[in-house]
Short mmCIF file of C-alpha atoms and ligand atoms in Angstrom, two decimals:
data_model
loop_
_atom_site.label_atom_id
_atom_site.label_comp_id
_atom_site.label_asym_id
_atom_site.label_seq_id
_atom_site.Cartn_x
_atom_site.Cartn_y
_atom_site.Cartn_z
CA MET F 1 14.45 -14.98 -8.87
CA LYS F 2 13.19 -16.67 -5.74
CA ILE F 3 15.48 -16.45 -2.71
CA THR F 4 15.43 -18.01 0.77
CA VAL F 5 15.15 -16.24 4.13
CA ILE F 6 18.90 -16.74 4.69
CA GLU F 7 19.74 -15.28 1.27
CA ALA F 8 17.45 -12.31 1.96
CA ILE F 9 19.29 -11.67 5.24
CA GLU F 10 22.69 -11.88 3.53
CA ARG F 11 21.69 -9.57 0.70
CA LEU F 12 20.10 -6.97 2.99
CA THR F 13 23.10 -6.82 5.33
CA SER F 14 25.42 -6.40 2.35
CA GLY F 15 23.46 -3.36 1.17
CA GLN F 16 21.22 -4.88 -1.52
CA VAL F 17 17.52 -4.38 -2.18
CA VAL F 18 15.26 -7.45 -2.08
CA SER F 19 11.51 -7.95 -2.26
CA LEU F 20 9.76 -9.39 0.80
CA PRO F 21 6.16 -10.50 1.33
CA THR F 22 3.91 -8.84 3.91
CA GLU F 23 0.29 -9.55 4.78
CA THR F 24 -0.76 -6.47 2.76
CA VAL F 25 1.37 -6.34 -0.43
CA TYR F 26 4.97 -7.21 -1.36
CA GLY F 27 7.58 -4.64 -0.36
CA LEU F 28 10.96 -3.52 -1.75
CA ALA F 29 13.20 -3.76 1.29
CA ALA F 30 16.47 -2.10 2.30
CA CYS F 31 18.11 -1.78 5.72
CA LEU F 32 17.39 1.53 7.42
CA ASN F 33 21.15 1.94 7.95
CA GLN F 34 22.09 1.41 4.27
CA PRO F 35 21.66 4.81 2.51
CA LYS F 36 22.89 3.58 -0.90
CA ALA F 37 20.36 0.75 -0.90
CA ILE F 38 17.61 3.20 0.06
CA GLU F 39 18.58 5.49 -2.83
CA ASN F 40 18.45 2.47 -5.07
CA ILE F 41 14.84 1.76 -4.03
CA PHE F 42 13.79 5.19 -5.33
CA LYS F 43 15.63 4.54 -8.62
CA LEU F 44 14.22 1.05 -9.10
CA LYS F 45 10.63 2.18 -8.54
CA GLY F 46 10.98 5.49 -10.38
CA ARG F 47 9.66 7.02 -7.16
CA PRO F 48 9.83 10.79 -6.59
CA LEU F 49 12.20 11.70 -3.73
CA HIS F 50 9.51 13.77 -2.01
CA ASN F 51 7.53 10.60 -1.23
CA PRO F 52 8.74 9.17 2.12
CA LEU F 53 9.09 5.49 3.05
CA ILE F 54 7.55 3.33 5.79
CA ILE F 55 9.97 1.93 8.40
CA HIS F 56 9.09 -1.68 9.23
CA VAL F 57 10.08 -2.87 12.70
CA ALA F 58 9.70 -6.10 14.67
CA ASN F 59 8.61 -4.58 18.01
CA ILE F 60 7.62 -1.28 19.63
CA GLN F 61 10.98 -0.94 21.41
CA GLN F 62 12.61 -0.37 18.02
CA ILE F 63 10.39 2.72 17.58
CA GLU F 64 10.90 4.18 21.06
CA ASP F 65 14.53 4.98 20.19
CA TYR F 66 13.34 7.41 17.50
CA LEU F 67 10.23 8.95 19.09
CA LEU F 68 10.30 12.67 19.94
CA HIS F 69 7.46 12.63 22.48
CA PRO F 70 4.57 10.33 23.51
CA VAL F 71 1.43 10.50 21.35
CA SER F 72 -2.09 9.99 22.69
CA LEU F 73 -3.42 6.40 22.29
CA PHE F 74 -0.35 5.25 20.34
CA ASP F 75 0.29 2.38 22.79
CA GLU F 76 -3.33 1.21 22.53
CA LEU F 77 -3.28 1.33 18.72
CA ALA F 78 0.03 -0.49 18.53
CA SER F 79 -0.87 -3.21 21.01
CA THR F 80 -4.27 -3.82 19.36
CA PHE F 81 -3.32 -3.77 15.68
CA TRP F 82 0.37 -4.75 15.47
CA PRO F 83 1.59 -6.89 13.89
CA GLY F 84 -0.91 -5.90 11.21
CA PRO F 85 -1.99 -3.60 8.35
CA LEU F 86 -1.71 -0.28 10.19
CA THR F 87 0.98 2.37 9.56
CA ILE F 88 1.37 5.09 12.18
CA ILE F 89 3.06 8.44 11.48
CA LEU F 90 4.98 9.64 14.53
CA PRO F 91 7.04 12.73 15.45
CA ILE F 92 10.69 11.68 15.52
CA GLN F 93 14.13 12.88 16.58
CA THR F 94 15.12 13.97 13.10
CA LEU F 95 18.84 13.44 13.61
CA LYS F 96 18.21 9.72 14.05
CA ILE F 97 16.46 9.04 10.71
CA SER F 98 17.99 10.11 7.42
CA GLU F 99 16.24 12.74 5.31
CA ILE F 100 15.82 10.46 2.31
CA VAL F 101 13.64 8.04 4.35
CA ARG F 102 11.29 10.74 5.66
CA ALA F 103 11.55 13.12 2.66
CA HIS F 104 12.70 15.93 4.99
CA LEU F 105 9.53 15.70 7.11
CA PRO F 106 9.80 15.95 10.93
CA SER F 107 7.90 12.64 11.20
CA ALA F 108 8.29 9.05 10.05
CA ALA F 109 5.89 6.22 9.21
CA PHE F 110 6.16 2.94 11.16
CA ARG F 111 4.56 -0.47 10.99
CA ILE F 112 5.02 -4.03 12.28
CA PRO F 113 4.03 -6.34 9.41
CA ASP F 114 2.24 -9.62 10.07
CA GLN F 115 4.27 -12.08 7.99
CA ALA F 116 6.40 -14.68 9.79
CA ASP F 117 9.40 -14.81 7.42
CA THR F 118 9.62 -11.04 7.06
CA LEU F 119 9.37 -10.55 10.84
CA ARG F 120 12.17 -13.07 11.29
CA ILE F 121 14.31 -11.12 8.83
CA ILE F 122 13.64 -7.78 10.58
CA LYS F 123 14.56 -9.35 13.95
CA GLU F 124 17.84 -10.46 12.41
CA VAL F 125 18.85 -7.37 10.39
CA GLY F 126 17.01 -4.51 12.19
CA PRO F 127 14.45 -2.01 10.83
CA LEU F 128 13.75 -2.08 7.09
CA VAL F 129 12.30 0.60 4.83
CA MET F 130 9.77 -0.98 2.50
CA PRO F 131 7.59 0.75 -0.08
CA SER F 132 5.26 -1.43 -2.12
CA ALA F 133 7.17 -3.54 -4.69
CA ASN F 134 5.79 -2.04 -7.89
CA ILE F 135 6.88 0.53 -10.44
CA SER F 136 5.70 3.92 -9.11
CA GLY F 137 2.10 4.55 -10.17
CA TYR F 138 1.36 0.92 -11.13
CA PRO F 139 -0.83 -1.48 -9.06
CA SER F 140 0.95 -2.99 -6.03
CA ALA F 141 2.31 -6.54 -6.18
CA THR F 142 0.41 -9.22 -4.27
CA MET F 143 2.34 -12.22 -5.66
CA ALA F 144 6.05 -12.91 -6.26
CA ASP F 145 5.32 -13.11 -10.00
CA HIS F 146 4.03 -9.52 -9.99
CA VAL F 147 7.36 -8.37 -8.54
CA GLU F 148 9.29 -10.25 -11.23
CA LYS F 149 7.04 -8.73 -13.88
CA ASP F 150 7.92 -5.19 -12.70
CA PHE F 151 11.62 -5.63 -11.84
CA GLY F 152 12.69 -8.57 -14.03
CA VAL F 153 13.03 -12.32 -13.48
CA ASP F 154 16.51 -11.87 -11.95
CA PHE F 155 15.26 -9.59 -9.21
CA PRO F 156 15.54 -11.30 -5.79
CA VAL F 157 12.17 -12.01 -4.17
CA LEU F 158 11.22 -14.07 -1.15
CA ASP F 159 8.09 -15.91 -2.26
CA GLY F 160 5.45 -15.82 0.48
CA GLY F 161 2.57 -16.80 -1.80
CA SER F 162 -0.42 -14.55 -2.38
CA CYS F 163 -0.65 -11.74 0.21
CA GLU F 164 -3.39 -12.34 2.77
CA LYS F 165 -4.99 -8.85 2.57
CA GLY F 166 -4.07 -7.68 -0.95
CA LEU F 167 -4.42 -3.97 -0.07
CA GLU F 168 -1.84 -1.67 1.54
CA SER F 169 -1.87 -0.73 5.22
CA THR F 170 -4.12 2.03 6.55
CA ILE F 171 -2.09 5.15 7.43
CA LEU F 172 -2.96 7.05 10.64
CA TYR F 173 -1.68 10.48 11.67
CA TYR F 174 -2.24 12.33 14.95
CA LEU F 175 -3.66 15.75 14.10
CA ASN F 176 -4.19 17.13 17.58
CA PRO F 177 -6.69 16.36 19.15
CA THR F 178 -7.73 13.40 16.95
CA TRP F 179 -6.23 10.69 14.79
CA VAL F 180 -6.98 11.00 11.07
CA ILE F 181 -6.60 8.58 8.17
CA LEU F 182 -4.11 9.65 5.48
CA ARG F 183 -4.54 6.52 3.38
CA MET F 184 -7.45 4.11 3.54
CA GLY F 185 -6.22 0.56 3.65
CA ALA F 186 -6.66 -2.99 4.83
CA LEU F 187 -7.63 -1.94 8.36
CA THR F 188 -11.13 -0.42 8.40
CA GLY F 189 -12.34 2.78 10.07
CA GLU F 190 -14.87 0.61 11.93
CA SER F 191 -12.03 -1.44 13.52
CA LEU F 192 -10.12 1.72 14.47
CA GLU F 193 -13.24 3.19 16.07
CA LYS F 194 -13.26 0.37 18.63
CA VAL F 195 -9.93 1.58 20.03
CA LEU F 196 -10.17 5.33 19.42
CA GLY F 197 -13.80 5.74 20.50
CA TYR F 198 -14.56 7.67 17.30
CA ARG F 199 -14.37 6.93 13.58
CA PRO F 200 -11.19 8.62 12.26
CA GLU F 201 -11.83 10.93 9.32
CA PHE F 202 -10.05 10.69 6.00
CA PHE F 203 -7.84 13.74 5.78
CA LEU F 204 -5.64 14.99 2.97
CA THR F 205 -4.44 18.50 3.74
CA THR F 206 -4.63 20.92 6.64
CA GLU F 207 -6.28 24.30 6.15
CA GLN F 208 -3.08 26.07 7.21
CA GLN F 209 -0.66 24.09 5.08
CA LYS F 210 -2.56 23.53 1.85
CA LYS F 211 -0.14 20.72 1.17
CA PRO F 212 -0.85 17.04 1.68
CA LEU F 213 0.02 15.46 5.01
CA SER F 214 0.91 12.30 3.12
CA PRO F 215 2.97 13.26 0.05
CA GLY F 216 2.17 10.01 -1.75
CA GLN F 217 -1.56 10.64 -1.74
CA LEU F 218 -1.51 13.14 -4.59
CA LEU F 219 0.57 11.03 -6.96
CA ARG F 220 -0.90 8.82 -9.61
CA HIS F 221 -1.46 5.36 -8.11
CA TYR F 222 -2.57 1.79 -8.63
CA SER F 223 -3.17 2.35 -12.37
CA PRO F 224 -2.83 -0.38 -14.99
CA HIS F 225 -2.10 0.72 -18.57
CA ALA F 226 -5.66 -0.26 -19.49
CA ARG F 227 -8.10 2.60 -19.00
CA LEU F 228 -10.84 1.91 -16.43
CA ILE F 229 -14.43 3.12 -16.87
CA LEU F 230 -16.20 2.99 -13.53
CA GLY F 231 -19.84 1.97 -13.86
CA ASP F 232 -20.90 4.25 -16.74
CA PRO F 233 -23.95 2.37 -18.16
CA SER F 234 -23.54 3.89 -21.65
CA ALA F 235 -20.10 2.23 -22.02
CA LEU F 236 -21.09 -1.25 -20.83
CA GLU F 237 -22.29 -2.72 -24.14
CA ARG F 238 -19.03 -1.84 -25.97
CA ALA F 239 -16.63 -3.00 -23.26
CA PRO F 240 -13.97 -5.47 -24.44
CA PHE F 241 -13.33 -6.42 -20.82
CA ILE F 242 -15.51 -6.24 -17.72
CA VAL F 243 -14.24 -6.38 -14.14
CA GLY F 244 -17.10 -7.65 -12.02
CA PHE F 245 -18.60 -10.07 -9.53
CA ARG F 246 -19.28 -13.79 -9.87
CA GLU F 247 -23.01 -13.62 -9.05
CA ARG F 248 -23.76 -11.05 -11.76
CA SER F 249 -24.38 -11.45 -15.46
CA TYR F 250 -22.81 -9.09 -17.98
CA PRO F 251 -23.09 -8.64 -21.79
CA GLU F 252 -22.01 -11.87 -23.47
CA LYS F 253 -19.55 -10.47 -25.97
CA SER F 254 -17.30 -8.99 -23.27
CA ARG F 255 -14.61 -10.97 -21.45
CA VAL F 256 -15.28 -10.88 -17.73
CA LEU F 257 -12.52 -10.90 -15.10
CA TYR F 258 -14.02 -11.68 -11.71
CA LEU F 259 -12.90 -9.85 -8.58
CA GLY F 260 -14.75 -12.49 -6.56
CA SER F 261 -18.09 -12.65 -4.78
CA ILE F 262 -20.16 -9.55 -3.99
CA ASN F 263 -20.67 -11.22 -0.59
CA ASP F 264 -16.97 -11.54 0.22
CA VAL F 265 -15.05 -8.25 0.34
CA ASN F 266 -11.90 -10.00 1.58
CA GLU F 267 -11.79 -12.10 -1.57
CA VAL F 268 -12.34 -8.98 -3.71
CA ALA F 269 -9.56 -7.06 -1.91
CA ASN F 270 -7.26 -10.03 -2.29
CA ASN F 271 -7.83 -10.25 -6.07
CA LEU F 272 -8.00 -6.56 -6.95
CA TYR F 273 -4.41 -5.84 -8.05
CA HIS F 274 -4.05 -9.22 -9.72
CA ILE F 275 -7.07 -8.46 -11.90
CA LEU F 276 -5.87 -4.92 -12.72
CA ARG F 277 -2.51 -6.39 -13.76
CA GLU F 278 -4.27 -9.14 -15.72
CA LEU F 279 -5.94 -6.49 -17.92
CA ASP F 280 -2.47 -5.46 -19.11
CA ILE F 281 -1.34 -9.05 -19.64
CA GLN F 282 -4.44 -9.48 -21.83
CA LYS F 283 -3.44 -6.24 -23.63
CA SER F 284 -6.82 -4.70 -22.98
CA SER F 285 -6.97 -1.01 -23.92
CA TRP F 286 -9.89 -0.39 -21.58
CA ALA F 287 -12.27 -2.15 -19.25
CA TRP F 288 -15.64 -1.46 -17.65
CA VAL F 289 -15.66 -1.87 -13.88
CA ASP F 290 -18.76 -2.81 -11.88
CA ILE F 291 -18.77 -0.37 -8.95
CA ASN F 292 -22.23 -1.26 -7.71
CA PHE F 293 -21.06 -2.56 -4.34
CA PRO F 294 -21.54 -1.64 -0.64
CA THR F 295 -19.92 1.50 0.76
CA HIS F 296 -18.94 0.36 4.28
CA GLY F 297 -15.86 -1.33 5.74
CA LEU F 298 -13.19 -2.62 3.37
CA TRP F 299 -15.38 -1.78 0.34
CA LYS F 300 -14.42 1.87 1.01
CA THR F 301 -10.75 1.01 0.38
CA VAL F 302 -11.62 -1.03 -2.73
CA SER F 303 -13.55 1.98 -4.04
CA ASP F 304 -10.65 4.35 -3.20
CA ARG F 305 -8.19 2.16 -5.13
CA LEU F 306 -10.47 1.81 -8.17
CA THR F 307 -11.11 5.55 -8.25
CA LYS F 308 -7.38 6.29 -8.17
CA ALA F 309 -6.61 3.52 -10.68
CA ALA F 310 -9.14 5.02 -13.10
CA ASP F 311 -7.75 8.54 -12.81
CA THR F 312 -5.79 8.98 -16.02
CA GLU F 313 -4.79 12.63 -15.83
CA PRO F 314 -1.35 12.52 -17.50
CA ASP F 315 -0.05 15.35 -15.26
CA ASP F 316 -0.34 13.05 -12.27
CA PHE F 317 2.16 10.58 -13.68
CA THR F 318 5.27 10.15 -11.54
O1 TXA E 1 1.04 -2.06 3.29
C1 TXA E 1 1.93 -1.23 3.16
O2 TXA E 1 1.95 -0.15 3.80
C2 TXA E 1 3.08 -1.55 2.17
C3 TXA E 1 3.84 -2.77 2.71
C4 TXA E 1 5.02 -3.14 1.86
O3 TXA E 1 4.20 -2.55 4.04
N1 TXA E 1 3.92 -0.42 1.96
C5 TXA E 1 3.51 0.68 1.27
O4 TXA E 1 4.49 1.66 1.13
O5 TXA E 1 2.39 0.79 0.82
P1 TXA E 1 4.38 2.84 0.05
O6 TXA E 1 5.72 3.48 0.09
O7 TXA E 1 3.92 2.31 -1.23
O8 TXA E 1 3.36 3.84 0.68
C6 TXA E 1 3.73 4.59 1.82
C7 TXA E 1 2.89 5.80 1.97
C8 TXA E 1 3.17 6.86 0.93
O9 TXA E 1 1.93 7.37 0.43
C9 TXA E 1 3.91 7.95 1.72
O10 TXA E 1 3.64 9.24 1.20
C10 TXA E 1 3.34 7.77 3.12
O11 TXA E 1 3.20 6.38 3.25
N2 TXA E 1 4.26 8.25 4.16
C11 TXA E 1 5.45 7.72 4.50
N3 TXA E 1 6.05 8.46 5.47
C12 TXA E 1 5.21 9.48 5.76
C13 TXA E 1 5.25 10.59 6.66
N4 TXA E 1 6.28 10.81 7.46
N5 TXA E 1 4.19 11.43 6.68
C14 TXA E 1 3.13 11.22 5.86
N6 TXA E 1 3.03 10.20 4.98
C15 TXA E 1 4.06 9.34 4.92
MG1 MG E 2 2.89 2.12 -3.01
#
């Protein structure tokens, strides 16, 4: 059910959950000071409680209230990339942020999204927690219709059209003495290098801890019900569906769903989840995916998402 900005503000302040657009993907929003609504987000998504949420704010001042101590280059990162598709994990004063939001961690994730209506709402109601608006494990929602598909046509969603980026934010964590990437996303390592002076590494666990720095990274993610076969030439001829690129030709008896042009990674990123969801609408049991594409920039994130989407180990289901 489509709602207006005013209705979204009313619902959020009265402790309801609504879906809001961001430049990356749609989010399921609740006010940071509404614990029942936050609990409800976990229930609606079927999300494990050990997976913490991102706090979305409208300006850096809203973060300073929570911060435990200054972190190297945080101001530079924030002023260069916010509002935008970067999430930064920061050490916080734990008494000020409830355990359910941060899954008992001594840190919290923050971001200023780049979407005018959503920023207006945050300015009005204060910080919002917002995981992606999809059933846990399923591809993220990049259109209001995707949200209604997952949560029902009566679920309140502010329609902001198709999300500009189509991939989630990049998550950065300060692992003294360098920043590391916990989740690849819409902001590339190349862009981050310009501010940090080095290319941040992708990092899952520390040697000492042997547990992931970002709890969500080990869960099953982005997966449609259709099984995905990534580039295996022996499976191509039998594929009922092919996910590929406009410039290429594929076996004629398969149905091809185009991600976009091999020369336009932004278009591909923007279409990715829509196409993965389309496979399920078409009731495809499996599809062959063309993974013969470049390995730099945003293509890295596209590859990460396809790899995770194709991983069908049942134990990983959440
Ligand atoms: O683009 C995005 O980031 C979207 C839009 C709606 O803003 N949100 C999003 O949220 O992707 P979600 O909940 O689907 O993913 C958040 C990720 C999870 O993998 C979670 O484990 C990680 O952020 N995370 C949150 N707080 C953390 C923390 N304190 N330390 C490490 N990882 C954290
Ligand atoms: Mg998500």
